[in-house]
Short mmCIF file of C-alpha atoms in Angstrom, two decimals:
data_model
loop_
_atom_site.label_atom_id
_atom_site.label_comp_id
_atom_site.label_asym_id
_atom_site.label_seq_id
_atom_site.Cartn_x
_atom_site.Cartn_y
_atom_site.Cartn_z
CA MET P 236 26.19 -16.54 -49.55
CA LYS P 237 24.25 -13.89 -51.47
CA ARG P 238 24.15 -11.68 -48.40
CA ILE P 239 27.95 -11.88 -48.03
CA THR P 240 28.56 -10.91 -51.68
CA SER P 241 26.06 -8.07 -51.51
CA ASN P 242 27.68 -6.69 -48.36
CA HIS P 243 31.09 -6.97 -50.02
CA LYS P 244 29.87 -4.93 -52.99
CA ASP P 245 28.40 -2.31 -50.69
CA ILE P 246 31.76 -1.92 -48.96
CA ILE P 247 33.66 -1.53 -52.27
CA LYS P 248 31.09 0.86 -53.75
CA ILE P 249 32.24 4.49 -53.54
CA SER P 250 29.66 7.21 -53.14
CA GLN P 251 29.38 9.96 -55.74
CA PRO P 252 30.89 12.78 -53.61
CA TRP P 253 34.00 10.72 -52.88
CA LYS P 254 34.37 9.85 -56.57
CA ILE P 255 34.31 13.55 -57.36
CA LEU P 256 36.87 14.24 -54.62
CA ILE P 257 39.25 11.58 -56.00
CA ILE P 258 38.98 12.93 -59.54
CA LEU P 259 39.44 16.57 -58.56
CA SER P 260 42.33 15.69 -56.25
CA CYS P 261 44.09 14.26 -59.28
CA LEU P 262 43.96 17.75 -60.83
CA ALA P 263 46.16 19.06 -58.03
CA THR P 264 48.58 16.16 -58.49
CA MET P 265 48.74 16.73 -62.25
CA ALA P 266 49.36 20.49 -61.96
CA MET P 267 52.20 20.18 -59.44
CA TYR P 268 53.63 17.19 -61.30
CA ALA P 269 53.76 19.29 -64.47
CA GLU P 270 55.41 22.30 -62.80
CA THR P 271 58.04 20.54 -60.70
CA MET P 272 58.92 18.21 -63.58
CA LEU P 273 59.83 21.26 -65.68
CA ILE P 274 62.35 22.60 -63.13
CA PRO P 275 65.20 20.17 -64.08
CA ALA P 276 64.68 21.13 -67.74
CA ILE P 277 65.27 24.89 -67.27
CA PRO P 278 69.09 24.76 -67.79
CA ILE P 279 68.53 22.81 -71.02
CA LEU P 280 65.89 25.32 -72.16
CA ILE P 281 68.37 28.15 -71.55
CA ASN P 282 70.91 26.47 -73.83
CA ASP P 283 68.42 25.45 -76.51
CA PHE P 284 66.73 28.85 -76.76
CA GLU P 285 69.98 30.77 -76.13
CA VAL P 286 68.55 33.06 -73.44
CA THR P 287 69.98 34.39 -70.19
CA TYR P 288 69.07 33.18 -66.73
CA GLY P 289 67.14 36.41 -66.19
CA LEU P 290 64.91 35.78 -69.20
CA SER P 291 64.46 32.13 -68.26
CA SER P 292 62.59 33.23 -65.12
CA TRP P 293 59.69 34.15 -67.42
CA ILE P 294 59.03 30.45 -67.95
CA LEU P 295 57.61 30.43 -64.43
CA THR P 296 56.63 34.11 -64.13
CA SER P 297 54.29 34.08 -67.15
CA TYR P 298 52.58 30.98 -65.75
CA LEU P 299 52.05 32.59 -62.35
CA ILE P 300 50.83 35.91 -63.79
CA ALA P 301 48.19 34.18 -65.94
CA GLY P 302 47.10 32.02 -63.01
CA ALA P 303 46.84 34.95 -60.60
CA VAL P 304 44.74 36.98 -63.04
CA ILE P 305 42.40 34.19 -64.13
CA THR P 306 41.67 32.69 -60.69
CA PRO P 307 39.00 35.19 -59.48
CA ILE P 308 37.60 35.57 -63.00
CA ALA P 309 37.21 31.80 -63.43
CA GLY P 310 35.35 31.55 -60.14
CA LYS P 311 32.94 34.25 -61.23
CA LEU P 312 32.40 32.69 -64.66
CA SER P 313 31.64 29.33 -63.05
CA ASP P 314 28.93 30.95 -60.93
CA ILE P 315 27.28 32.37 -64.05
CA PHE P 316 27.69 29.66 -66.69
CA GLY P 317 28.10 26.53 -64.55
CA ARG P 318 31.08 25.06 -62.74
CA LYS P 319 31.45 21.88 -64.75
CA LYS P 320 31.27 23.71 -68.08
CA ILE P 321 33.92 26.29 -67.15
CA LEU P 322 36.10 23.60 -65.56
CA LEU P 323 36.10 21.57 -68.78
CA ILE P 324 36.91 24.65 -70.87
CA ILE P 325 39.82 25.62 -68.62
CA MET P 326 41.17 22.07 -68.69
CA ALA P 327 41.00 22.06 -72.49
CA ILE P 328 42.93 25.35 -72.56
CA TYR P 329 45.52 23.90 -70.16
CA THR P 330 45.97 20.84 -72.39
CA ALA P 331 46.38 23.05 -75.47
CA GLY P 332 49.04 25.07 -73.63
CA ALA P 333 50.94 21.89 -72.72
CA LEU P 334 50.85 20.75 -76.36
CA MET P 335 52.04 24.15 -77.56
CA GLY P 336 54.87 24.10 -75.01
CA GLY P 337 56.06 20.71 -76.20
CA LEU P 338 56.09 21.91 -79.81
CA ALA P 339 57.68 25.31 -79.07
CA GLY P 340 60.60 26.13 -81.33
CA ASP P 341 61.55 29.50 -79.87
CA PHE P 342 61.46 31.28 -76.53
CA LEU P 343 58.51 33.56 -77.38
CA THR P 344 56.33 30.59 -78.29
CA MET P 345 57.33 28.94 -75.03
CA ILE P 346 56.29 32.01 -73.02
CA ILE P 347 52.94 32.16 -74.84
CA ALA P 348 52.42 28.45 -74.17
CA ARG P 349 53.25 28.88 -70.50
CA THR P 350 50.80 31.79 -70.26
CA ILE P 351 48.06 29.63 -71.78
CA GLN P 352 49.00 26.86 -69.36
CA GLY P 353 48.74 29.30 -66.47
CA ILE P 354 45.06 29.79 -67.27
CA GLY P 355 44.66 26.23 -66.03
CA LEU P 356 45.21 27.43 -62.46
CA GLY P 357 41.66 28.78 -62.64
CA MET P 358 40.34 25.23 -62.27
CA PHE P 359 41.27 25.01 -58.59
CA PRO P 360 38.78 27.51 -57.12
CA ILE P 361 36.10 25.76 -59.18
CA ALA P 362 37.22 22.37 -57.87
CA PHE P 363 37.12 23.60 -54.26
CA SER P 364 33.64 25.05 -54.75
CA ILE P 365 32.38 21.76 -56.23
CA ILE P 366 33.80 19.82 -53.27
CA ARG P 367 32.28 22.29 -50.83
CA ASP P 368 28.83 21.69 -52.32
CA GLN P 369 29.19 17.91 -52.38
CA PHE P 370 30.07 17.37 -48.72
CA PRO P 371 28.47 18.49 -45.46
CA ARG P 372 30.07 21.32 -43.54
CA GLU P 373 31.74 19.11 -40.94
CA LYS P 374 33.68 17.24 -43.66
CA ILE P 375 34.83 20.26 -45.69
CA SER P 376 38.07 20.63 -43.73
CA ILE P 377 38.91 16.96 -44.35
CA THR P 378 38.22 17.14 -48.08
CA THR P 379 40.14 20.41 -48.44
CA GLY P 380 43.09 18.85 -46.63
CA ILE P 381 43.02 15.88 -49.01
CA ILE P 382 43.19 18.12 -52.08
CA THR P 383 45.96 20.31 -50.67
CA SER P 384 47.99 17.24 -49.70
CA MET P 385 47.82 16.09 -53.31
CA PHE P 386 49.74 19.25 -54.31
CA ALA P 387 52.67 18.00 -52.22
CA ALA P 388 52.33 14.51 -53.68
CA GLY P 389 52.42 15.89 -57.21
CA SER P 390 55.55 17.94 -56.49
CA VAL P 391 57.35 14.88 -55.09
CA ILE P 392 56.42 12.80 -58.14
CA GLY P 393 57.40 15.57 -60.53
CA LEU P 394 60.83 16.16 -59.02
CA SER P 395 61.66 12.46 -58.82
CA VAL P 396 60.41 11.59 -62.31
CA GLY P 397 61.22 14.87 -64.09
CA GLY P 398 64.99 14.49 -63.97
CA VAL P 399 64.81 10.99 -65.46
CA ILE P 400 62.46 12.09 -68.24
CA VAL P 401 64.57 15.13 -69.14
CA HIS P 402 67.78 13.09 -69.14
CA GLU P 403 66.42 10.15 -71.16
CA PHE P 404 63.85 11.72 -73.50
CA GLY P 405 64.47 15.49 -73.52
CA TRP P 406 62.58 18.48 -72.12
CA ARG P 407 59.74 18.23 -74.65
CA MET P 408 58.54 15.03 -73.03
CA THR P 409 57.89 16.95 -69.81
CA PHE P 410 55.03 18.62 -71.69
CA PHE P 411 53.91 15.64 -73.75
CA THR P 412 53.51 13.38 -70.70
CA ILE P 413 50.94 15.82 -69.27
CA ILE P 414 48.63 15.62 -72.30
CA PRO P 415 47.29 12.02 -71.87
CA ILE P 416 46.82 12.62 -68.13
CA ALA P 417 44.88 15.83 -68.79
CA ILE P 418 42.72 14.19 -71.47
CA LEU P 419 41.96 11.27 -69.15
CA LEU P 420 40.96 13.59 -66.30
CA LEU P 421 38.90 15.72 -68.67
CA SER P 422 36.91 12.67 -69.83
CA MET P 423 36.47 11.49 -66.24
CA ILE P 424 35.16 14.88 -65.15
CA ARG P 425 32.76 14.92 -68.08
CA SER P 426 31.48 11.43 -67.26
CA TYR P 427 31.50 11.21 -63.46
CA VAL P 428 31.36 14.74 -62.04
CA ASP P 429 27.67 15.62 -61.83
CA VAL P 430 27.34 19.13 -60.45
CA SER P 431 23.59 19.25 -61.06
CA GLN P 432 23.01 17.18 -57.92
CA THR P 433 24.42 20.00 -55.81
CA SER P 434 21.95 22.63 -56.98
CA LYS P 435 19.47 23.73 -54.37
CA PRO P 436 15.72 23.43 -54.90
CA ASP P 437 15.15 27.17 -54.90
CA GLU P 438 17.89 27.59 -57.54
CA LYS P 439 16.10 25.14 -59.82
CA LYS P 440 12.93 27.15 -59.59
CA ILE P 441 14.77 30.26 -60.69
CA VAL P 442 16.54 28.59 -63.60
CA GLU P 443 13.59 26.71 -65.13
CA PRO P 444 11.40 29.69 -66.17
CA ILE P 445 14.38 31.36 -67.87
CA SER P 446 14.92 28.48 -70.32
CA GLU P 447 13.05 29.26 -73.54
CA PRO P 448 13.02 27.57 -76.93
CA ASP P 449 14.19 30.75 -78.62
CA THR P 450 17.98 30.41 -78.89
CA ALA P 451 18.52 34.06 -79.80
CA SER P 452 16.82 35.28 -76.65
CA SER P 453 18.77 32.79 -74.51
CA ILE P 454 22.08 33.98 -75.99
CA SER P 455 21.18 37.62 -75.39
CA SER P 456 20.17 36.84 -71.80
CA ASN P 457 23.50 35.10 -71.21
CA LYS P 458 25.33 38.15 -72.55
CA LYS P 459 23.33 40.42 -70.24
CA ARG P 460 24.14 38.19 -67.28
CA PHE P 461 27.82 38.17 -68.25
CA TYR P 462 28.17 41.94 -68.52
CA SER P 463 26.01 42.62 -65.46
CA GLN P 464 27.68 40.14 -63.08
CA ILE P 465 31.29 40.21 -64.28
CA ASP P 466 33.20 43.18 -62.93
CA ILE P 467 35.17 43.97 -66.10
CA LYS P 468 36.77 47.14 -64.73
CA GLY P 469 37.83 45.31 -61.59
CA SER P 470 39.29 42.49 -63.71
CA VAL P 471 41.37 44.97 -65.72
CA PHE P 472 42.65 46.74 -62.58
CA LEU P 473 43.45 43.40 -60.93
CA ALA P 474 45.37 42.20 -63.99
CA ILE P 475 47.41 45.41 -64.17
CA THR P 476 48.17 45.25 -60.43
CA ILE P 477 49.36 41.64 -60.49
CA VAL P 478 51.41 42.06 -63.66
CA CYS P 479 53.15 45.21 -62.40
CA PHE P 480 54.05 43.81 -58.98
CA LEU P 481 55.30 40.51 -60.40
CA LEU P 482 57.35 42.38 -62.99
CA SER P 483 58.87 44.45 -60.19
CA LEU P 484 59.86 41.31 -58.29
CA THR P 485 61.25 39.75 -61.47
CA TYR P 486 63.47 42.74 -62.29
CA LEU P 487 64.49 43.06 -58.66
CA GLN P 488 65.73 39.47 -58.43
CA THR P 489 67.38 39.22 -61.87
CA PRO P 490 70.35 41.54 -62.50
CA SER P 491 70.53 43.15 -65.91
CA GLY P 492 73.19 41.89 -68.27
CA GLU P 493 74.14 38.55 -69.70
CA ASP P 494 76.97 37.66 -67.35
CA GLN P 495 75.41 37.64 -63.90
CA PRO P 496 78.48 36.55 -61.88
CA LEU P 497 80.44 39.56 -63.22
CA ASN P 498 77.57 41.86 -62.31
CA MET P 499 77.51 40.43 -58.82
CA LEU P 500 81.23 41.16 -58.44
CA LYS P 501 80.97 44.68 -59.88
CA GLU P 502 77.99 45.85 -57.84
CA SER P 503 77.98 49.60 -57.38
CA PRO P 504 75.50 52.34 -56.43
CA SER P 505 74.90 53.01 -60.13
CA ASN P 506 73.69 49.44 -60.58
CA HIS P 507 71.22 49.86 -57.72
CA VAL P 508 70.01 53.11 -59.26
CA SER P 509 69.43 51.37 -62.61
CA TYR P 510 67.44 48.62 -60.84
CA LEU P 511 65.30 51.26 -59.13
CA ASN P 512 64.75 53.08 -62.42
CA GLN P 513 63.45 49.83 -63.93
CA ILE P 514 61.23 48.92 -60.99
CA THR P 515 59.80 52.32 -60.00
CA PRO P 516 57.38 52.72 -62.96
CA PHE P 517 55.91 49.27 -62.33
CA LEU P 518 55.54 49.97 -58.61
CA ILE P 519 53.77 53.29 -59.25
CA ILE P 520 51.42 51.84 -61.84
CA GLY P 521 50.73 48.78 -59.68
CA THR P 522 49.99 50.86 -56.58
CA VAL P 523 47.62 53.18 -58.45
CA SER P 524 45.90 50.21 -60.08
CA LEU P 525 45.55 48.49 -56.68
CA LEU P 526 43.87 51.56 -55.19
CA LEU P 527 41.53 51.81 -58.18
CA PHE P 528 40.76 48.08 -57.85
CA ILE P 529 39.84 48.45 -54.16
CA PHE P 530 37.66 51.46 -54.94
CA GLN P 531 35.96 49.63 -57.81
CA GLU P 532 35.30 46.50 -55.75
CA ARG P 533 33.76 48.46 -52.89
CA ARG P 534 31.25 50.16 -55.18
CA SER P 535 30.55 47.18 -57.46
CA LYS P 536 27.34 45.19 -57.05
CA TYR P 537 29.09 41.94 -58.06
CA PRO P 538 32.73 42.31 -56.91
CA LEU P 539 35.43 39.87 -57.90
CA ILE P 540 36.75 39.91 -54.32
CA ASP P 541 34.62 40.77 -51.32
CA PHE P 542 37.07 42.48 -48.95
CA GLN P 543 34.68 42.17 -45.99
CA ILE P 544 35.42 38.44 -45.95
CA PHE P 545 39.01 39.18 -44.90
CA LEU P 546 37.73 40.97 -41.78
CA LYS P 547 36.03 37.86 -40.42
CA PRO P 548 37.88 36.56 -37.32
CA PRO P 549 38.94 33.09 -38.66
CA ILE P 550 40.27 34.44 -41.95
CA LEU P 551 41.84 37.52 -40.35
CA LEU P 552 43.57 35.40 -37.70
CA SER P 553 44.93 32.90 -40.24
CA ASN P 554 46.25 35.70 -42.46
CA MET P 555 47.96 37.34 -39.49
CA ILE P 556 49.61 34.03 -38.56
CA ILE P 557 50.85 33.61 -42.14
CA MET P 558 52.27 37.16 -42.16
CA ILE P 559 54.06 36.58 -38.84
CA SER P 560 55.49 33.25 -40.00
CA LEU P 561 56.90 34.90 -43.11
#
């Protein structure tokens, strides 16, 4: 009888890597749940804040800009200061952004809150790197597929539940319902995600002699590591490039003026010229910044993005397939 119960417990017991995978997969579900749940609330936000449809696009654009800028920077910071530590900080920032969005009383505060929330997208490269270290190479494709499938699950849940929440409780509840979920996941990551087990023996030997009782020297060494390994110039060029190109797409897809149907009916060459006059400066600045970013990354010792990776056959082939499918 004891053998049967012990075998039953062994079957139910989940190993540490799979616990980490389940917890980090919930991050993907939460993020997509939060974003898709907000979509039914956009018409109500337009009426409450008294903004045009063109300005309302910034509710999503500001989120995407912040996420695109912070993603490579967050990955680099996690390599320097530790993945779990940076992941917890980014999750705390994401939760603060959700709280600020729920309490927003004007459109500017909402955009700031959405920008802060967009920083939370930086937790996904860290989550993928943690999973990659927890599992053997032959299981990485399976674990990556599980996390990516949870994005779809979160979007389905958000769209199905979001309309009901907005209709019954108002758009503010779309933000407030995220907060307990984020706090629960944050506590679970702090308690159950142990990244120290993934460190290699040779890495431990390097880290141990650096730790000294003198706190002042340890702080100064962390600052030196930060400024030496973080490509600050590349980060600035990357941020300018992403912001300019996304602004160009935003102005291209949203006609100027408050009454968009009238503008659509009265389209003329002068309107197209005005659109080009708005977009051209952003395109020029973005192109120059992109060239400077590529030049900076090729000469940097610790680049944010290693462009040689894109020339490897598997990655190059997959990117070509994506471009053809588009």
